[in-house]
Amino acid sequence: AFAHRVVRGLASTPAERYLRWSYDGFSPQELRELGATFESLANATLCIDSILETHDNLPLEERYMRLDIESNLHDNMIIKTDIASMAESIELRTPFQDPYLVQFAERVPLAVKTHGGISKAILRSLGKKYLPAEILTLPKRGFEVPLHGWLRGLLSPIVQDVVLDSSSILHGLFDSTRL
């Protein structure tokens, strides 16, 4: 799915590309079809453009790192992680959000952060000291919420009742042929 998002986003503006790549792969047109207003999309792209411009003295990779910290991390990833960990009764801590550690990481040169083209080079190097090699080579995994499966399966009756019912406050908000 990620490769599909990357390819579909290549022809977009930087802000639209970031939205597509970070927020589930919907294009601005698809979001409009699902009910997002032009105004909300314009506000999102203006916000993204503003953050990127604020950090235009930084290399491109670092500008997008700042954008992740200032938008996607707080408004998306932390919330999803919190919900998923609570749902599984996991006590989760986010030690890398310590303000002093973040400030330190911002001062580390990009070449050190991505030594040899490898992301998280410092953590990987430190991990070699404490973790087995098979752990260090595992692919990245997250708390992916199987929303599509839920909405088409277990939660389908609720979607039908809440979204598509003509007496629902949400009726007409979404294109029912696309749900």
XYZ file of C-alpha atoms in Angstrom:
179
model
C 0.000 0.000 0.000
C 2.867 2.395 0.757
C 4.404 2.007 -2.723
C 1.000 2.756 -4.230
C 0.756 5.961 -2.153
C 4.259 7.014 -3.179
C 3.606 6.566 -6.885
C 0.220 8.305 -6.722
C 1.725 11.248 -4.849
C 4.625 11.974 -7.176
C 2.681 14.407 -9.371
C 1.305 16.359 -6.395
C 2.528 19.533 -4.728
C 4.770 18.934 -1.673
C 1.878 19.651 0.705
C -0.569 17.373 -1.160
C 2.106 14.670 -1.366
C 2.678 14.860 2.370
C -1.058 14.590 3.043
C -1.361 11.608 0.707
C 1.696 9.805 2.054
C 1.001 10.482 5.715
C -2.748 10.252 5.967
C -3.909 6.973 4.498
C -3.277 7.708 0.827
C -6.422 9.617 -0.082
C -5.940 12.192 -2.809
C -7.472 15.651 -2.317
C -10.129 14.678 -4.889
C -10.956 11.465 -3.016
C -11.160 13.375 0.257
C -13.563 15.853 -1.366
C -15.673 12.944 -2.632
C -15.835 11.606 0.935
C -17.049 14.973 2.164
C -13.932 16.955 3.042
C -14.426 20.557 2.043
C -12.085 22.492 -0.179
C -11.621 24.870 2.724
C -10.440 22.108 5.097
C -8.035 20.754 2.459
C -6.775 24.234 1.657
C -6.207 24.881 5.349
C -4.276 21.619 5.698
C -2.053 22.347 2.700
C -1.517 25.939 3.881
C -0.472 24.645 7.282
C 1.944 22.155 5.718
C 3.370 24.778 3.365
C 3.786 27.160 6.308
C 5.710 24.605 8.378
C 7.944 23.724 5.412
C 8.614 27.417 4.712
C 9.371 28.101 8.379
C 12.211 25.609 8.142
C 13.388 26.433 4.599
C 16.919 26.988 5.908
C 17.152 23.238 6.575
C 17.838 20.466 4.071
C 14.698 18.959 2.548
C 14.877 15.763 4.631
C 15.105 17.759 7.858
C 12.207 20.027 6.832
C 10.021 16.946 6.468
C 11.281 15.622 9.806
C 10.167 18.908 11.394
C 6.846 18.661 9.576
C 6.328 15.174 11.000
C 7.083 16.412 14.503
C 4.856 19.477 14.226
C 1.876 17.842 12.520
C 1.729 14.106 11.859
C 3.333 12.935 15.095
C 1.061 14.864 17.429
C -2.147 14.912 15.409
C -1.991 11.394 14.042
C 0.615 8.910 15.232
C 0.546 9.554 18.980
C -3.245 9.415 19.058
C -3.373 6.158 17.062
C -0.662 4.605 19.230
C -2.458 5.660 22.393
C -5.777 4.195 21.225
C -4.182 0.943 20.033
C -2.130 0.442 23.186
C -5.130 1.098 25.441
C -7.274 -1.288 23.385
C -4.714 -4.039 24.001
C -4.114 -3.086 27.665
C -0.509 -2.173 26.912
C 1.137 0.439 29.100
C 3.022 2.461 26.513
C 5.715 5.066 27.090
C 7.186 7.399 24.502
C 10.659 8.214 25.842
C 11.816 9.777 22.574
C 9.366 12.648 23.101
C 11.303 14.001 26.036
C 11.806 17.704 25.172
C 15.531 17.621 25.976
C 16.083 14.568 23.804
C 14.124 16.165 20.946
C 16.184 19.349 21.235
C 19.372 17.296 21.188
C 18.202 15.278 18.166
C 17.417 18.489 16.277
C 21.066 19.530 16.657
C 22.476 16.220 15.388
C 23.607 16.633 11.768
C 21.516 14.823 9.161
C 24.569 12.866 7.998
C 24.856 11.350 11.477
C 21.108 10.622 11.733
C 21.119 8.821 8.397
C 24.683 7.516 8.297
C 25.203 5.482 5.124
C 21.631 6.165 4.021
C 20.260 4.197 6.963
C 17.515 5.863 8.970
C 17.827 5.974 12.762
C 21.548 5.235 12.455
C 22.294 6.299 16.045
C 19.584 4.047 17.515
C 20.582 1.129 15.313
C 24.204 1.502 16.348
C 23.234 1.629 20.016
C 20.869 -1.307 19.535
C 23.720 -3.516 18.296
C 25.191 -3.295 21.770
C 22.058 -4.551 23.538
C 19.815 -6.419 21.090
C 20.166 -9.640 19.090
C 20.868 -9.145 15.368
C 17.539 -10.733 14.369
C 15.685 -8.006 16.261
C 17.629 -5.241 14.535
C 16.843 -6.559 11.066
C 13.084 -6.942 11.515
C 10.978 -4.745 9.224
C 9.221 -1.748 10.726
C 5.816 -2.498 12.210
C 3.188 -0.321 13.749
C -0.233 -0.512 15.287
C -2.077 -0.562 11.981
C -5.786 -0.312 12.556
C -7.655 -2.657 10.165
C -10.285 0.020 9.628
C -11.205 -1.036 6.084
C -11.865 -4.603 7.225
C -13.869 -3.446 10.214
C -16.016 -1.050 8.201
C -16.680 -3.664 5.515
C -17.126 -6.498 8.047
C -17.910 -6.342 11.736
C -18.866 -2.654 11.774
C -20.756 -2.676 8.472
C -24.213 -2.714 10.088
C -23.273 0.296 12.207
C -22.020 2.150 9.137
C -25.282 1.356 7.391
C -27.339 2.583 10.367
C -25.329 5.684 11.205
C -24.060 6.928 7.865
C -26.527 5.743 5.240
C -29.848 5.871 7.086
C -31.941 8.740 5.686
C -32.816 9.932 9.204
C -29.166 10.057 10.285
C -27.486 13.399 10.858
C -24.658 12.070 8.653
C -26.944 11.195 5.751
C -25.772 12.887 2.571
C -22.358 13.733 4.010
C -20.767 10.825 2.140
C -21.341 9.477 -1.342
C -23.218 6.264 -0.477
C -22.077 4.538 -3.698
C -18.475 4.800 -2.503
C -19.120 3.334 0.943
